[in-house]
mmCIF file of C-alpha atoms in Angstrom:
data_model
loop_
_atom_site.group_PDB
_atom_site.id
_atom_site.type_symbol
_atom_site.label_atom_id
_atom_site.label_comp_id
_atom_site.label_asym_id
_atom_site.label_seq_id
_atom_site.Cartn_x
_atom_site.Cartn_y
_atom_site.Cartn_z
ATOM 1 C CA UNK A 17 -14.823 3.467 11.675
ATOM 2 C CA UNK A 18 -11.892 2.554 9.680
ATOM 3 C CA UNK A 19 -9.084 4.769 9.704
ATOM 4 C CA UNK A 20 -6.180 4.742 7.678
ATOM 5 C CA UNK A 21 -3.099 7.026 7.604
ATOM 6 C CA UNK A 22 -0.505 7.068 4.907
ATOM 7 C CA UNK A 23 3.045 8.730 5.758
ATOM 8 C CA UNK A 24 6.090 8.861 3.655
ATOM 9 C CA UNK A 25 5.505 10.624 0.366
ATOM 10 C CA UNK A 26 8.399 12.943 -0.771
ATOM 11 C CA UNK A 27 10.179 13.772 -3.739
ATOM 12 C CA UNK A 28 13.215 12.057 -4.795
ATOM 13 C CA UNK A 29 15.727 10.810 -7.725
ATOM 14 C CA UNK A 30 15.110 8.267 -10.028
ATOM 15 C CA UNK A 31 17.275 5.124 -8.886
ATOM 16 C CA UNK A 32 16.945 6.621 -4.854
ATOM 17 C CA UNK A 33 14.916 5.131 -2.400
ATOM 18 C CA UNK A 34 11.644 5.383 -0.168
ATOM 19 C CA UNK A 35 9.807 4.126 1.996
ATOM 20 C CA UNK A 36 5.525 4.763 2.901
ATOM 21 C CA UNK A 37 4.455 3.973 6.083
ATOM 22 C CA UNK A 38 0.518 3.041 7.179
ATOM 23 C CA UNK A 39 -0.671 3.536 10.198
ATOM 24 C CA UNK A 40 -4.455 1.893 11.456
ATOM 25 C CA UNK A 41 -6.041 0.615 15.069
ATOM 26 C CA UNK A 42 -5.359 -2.506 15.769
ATOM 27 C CA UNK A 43 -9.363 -3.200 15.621
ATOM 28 C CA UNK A 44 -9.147 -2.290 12.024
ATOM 29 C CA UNK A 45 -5.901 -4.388 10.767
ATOM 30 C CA UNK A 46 -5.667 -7.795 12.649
ATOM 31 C CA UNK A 47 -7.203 -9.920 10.007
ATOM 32 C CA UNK A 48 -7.199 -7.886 7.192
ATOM 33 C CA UNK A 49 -5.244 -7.901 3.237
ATOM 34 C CA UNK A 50 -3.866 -4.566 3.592
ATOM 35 C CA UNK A 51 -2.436 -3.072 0.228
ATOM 36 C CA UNK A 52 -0.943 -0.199 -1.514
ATOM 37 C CA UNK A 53 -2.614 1.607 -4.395
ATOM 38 C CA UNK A 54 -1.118 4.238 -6.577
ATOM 39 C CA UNK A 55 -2.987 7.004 -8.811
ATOM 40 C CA UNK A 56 -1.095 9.446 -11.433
ATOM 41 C CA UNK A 57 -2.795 12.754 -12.572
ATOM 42 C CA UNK A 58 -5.316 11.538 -15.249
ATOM 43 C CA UNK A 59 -4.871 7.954 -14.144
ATOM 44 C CA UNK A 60 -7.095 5.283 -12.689
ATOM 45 C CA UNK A 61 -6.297 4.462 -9.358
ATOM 46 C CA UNK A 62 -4.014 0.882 -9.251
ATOM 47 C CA UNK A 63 -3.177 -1.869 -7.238
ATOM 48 C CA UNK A 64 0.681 -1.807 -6.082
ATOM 49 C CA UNK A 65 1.239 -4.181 -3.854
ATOM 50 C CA UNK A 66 -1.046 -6.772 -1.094
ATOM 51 C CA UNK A 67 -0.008 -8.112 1.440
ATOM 52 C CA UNK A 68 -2.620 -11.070 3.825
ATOM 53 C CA UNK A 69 -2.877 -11.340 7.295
ATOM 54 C CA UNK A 70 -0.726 -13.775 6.963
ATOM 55 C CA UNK A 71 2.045 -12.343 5.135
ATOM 56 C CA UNK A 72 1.407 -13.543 1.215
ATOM 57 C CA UNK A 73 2.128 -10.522 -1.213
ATOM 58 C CA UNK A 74 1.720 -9.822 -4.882
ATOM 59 C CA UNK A 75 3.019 -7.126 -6.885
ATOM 60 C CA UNK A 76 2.105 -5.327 -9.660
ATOM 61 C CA UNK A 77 4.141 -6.418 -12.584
ATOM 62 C CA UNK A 78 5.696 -2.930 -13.185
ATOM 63 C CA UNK A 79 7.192 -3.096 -9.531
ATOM 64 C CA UNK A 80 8.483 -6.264 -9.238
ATOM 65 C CA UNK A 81 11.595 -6.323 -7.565
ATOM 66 C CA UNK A 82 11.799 -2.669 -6.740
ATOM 67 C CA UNK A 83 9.387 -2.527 -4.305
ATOM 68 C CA UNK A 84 8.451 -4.504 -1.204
ATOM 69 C CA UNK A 85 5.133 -4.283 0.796
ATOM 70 C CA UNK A 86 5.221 -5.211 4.546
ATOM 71 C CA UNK A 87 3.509 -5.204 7.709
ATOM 72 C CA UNK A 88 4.568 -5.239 11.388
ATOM 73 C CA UNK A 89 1.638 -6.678 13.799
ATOM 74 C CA UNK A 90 2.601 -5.112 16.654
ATOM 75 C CA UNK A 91 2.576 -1.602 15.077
ATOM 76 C CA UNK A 92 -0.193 -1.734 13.298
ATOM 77 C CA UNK A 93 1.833 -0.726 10.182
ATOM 78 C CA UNK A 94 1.850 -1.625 6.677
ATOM 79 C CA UNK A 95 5.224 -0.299 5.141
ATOM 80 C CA UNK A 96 5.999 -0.224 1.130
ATOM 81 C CA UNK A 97 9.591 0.265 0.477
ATOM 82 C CA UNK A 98 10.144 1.739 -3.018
ATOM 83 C CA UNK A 99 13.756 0.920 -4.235
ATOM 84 C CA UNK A 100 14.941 1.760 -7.890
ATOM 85 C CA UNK A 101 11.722 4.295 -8.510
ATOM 86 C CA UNK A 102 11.472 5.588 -11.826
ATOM 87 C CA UNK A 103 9.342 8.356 -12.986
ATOM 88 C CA UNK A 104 6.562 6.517 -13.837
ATOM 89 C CA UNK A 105 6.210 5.314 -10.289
ATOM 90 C CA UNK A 106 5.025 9.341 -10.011
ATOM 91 C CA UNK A 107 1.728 9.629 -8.082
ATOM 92 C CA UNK A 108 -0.573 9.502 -5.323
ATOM 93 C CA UNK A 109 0.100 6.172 -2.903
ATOM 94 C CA UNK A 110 -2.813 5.078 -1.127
ATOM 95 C CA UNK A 111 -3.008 2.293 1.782
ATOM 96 C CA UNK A 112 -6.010 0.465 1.738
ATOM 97 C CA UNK A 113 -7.381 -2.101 3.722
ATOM 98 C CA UNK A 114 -9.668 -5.467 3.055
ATOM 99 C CA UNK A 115 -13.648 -4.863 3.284
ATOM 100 C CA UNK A 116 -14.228 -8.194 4.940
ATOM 101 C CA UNK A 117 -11.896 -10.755 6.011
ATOM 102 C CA UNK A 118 -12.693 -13.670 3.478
ATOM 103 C CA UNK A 119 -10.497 -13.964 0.940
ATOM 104 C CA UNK A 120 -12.620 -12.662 -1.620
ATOM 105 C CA UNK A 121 -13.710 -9.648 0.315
ATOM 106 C CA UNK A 122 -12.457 -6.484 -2.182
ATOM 107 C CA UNK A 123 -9.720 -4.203 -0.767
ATOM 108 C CA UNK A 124 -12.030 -0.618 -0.501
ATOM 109 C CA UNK A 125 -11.426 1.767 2.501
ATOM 110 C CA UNK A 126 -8.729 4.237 1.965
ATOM 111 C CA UNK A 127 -6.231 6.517 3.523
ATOM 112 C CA UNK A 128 -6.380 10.140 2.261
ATOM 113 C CA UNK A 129 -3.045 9.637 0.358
ATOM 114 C CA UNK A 130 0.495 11.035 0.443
ATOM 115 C CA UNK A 131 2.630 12.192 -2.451
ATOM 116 C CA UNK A 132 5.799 10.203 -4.108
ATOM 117 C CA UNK A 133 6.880 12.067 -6.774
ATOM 118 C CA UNK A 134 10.495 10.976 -8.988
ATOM 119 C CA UNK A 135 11.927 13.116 -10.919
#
């Protein structure tokens, strides 16, 4: 059972700062890409930010240099730290970790969400 749970999600200024938090077992994170997706009302779900087991990211272009995806191996935590957010940023964040742990393995299990909206 993989479980996943997002924290973090609040509403603040355009130009503030935030920071999501996701939480999993260590059974279900070790040796896992863990990433952060994002879904505005009417919107397709998107990829923000991946981060490897090994600690290679890549951004979405639209976040570059605003926001920064993390993880901390002893915690069991995968952080995303939004800097600069703009309104657009506005939506549903989702953690999400790696089906498999080859490379090409899809990111597909989900936390339930938590809300980031910038006003």
């Amino acid at each position: 059972q993989v479980q996943l749970v997002e924290s973090g999600g609040d509403s603040v200024q355009a130009g503030g700062s935030l920071r999501l938090s996701c939480a999993a077992s260590a059974y279900n994170y070790s040796p896992y890409c863990m990433g952060w997706f994002r879904q505005a009302p009417g919107k397709e779900r998107d990829g923000v930010a991946v981060i490897s087991s090994d600690r290679r990211t890549r951004y979405a272009d639209s976040v570059k240099g605003r926001f920064t995806i993390s993880r901390d191996n002893t915690k069991n935590t995968v952080d995303l730290q939004m800097n600069n957010p703009k309104s657009e940023d506005t939506g549903t964040y989702y953690c999400a970790r790696q089906l498999g742990g080859r490379w090409y393995d899809a990111l597909g299990y989900w936390g339930q969400g938590t809300q980031v909206t910038v006003s």
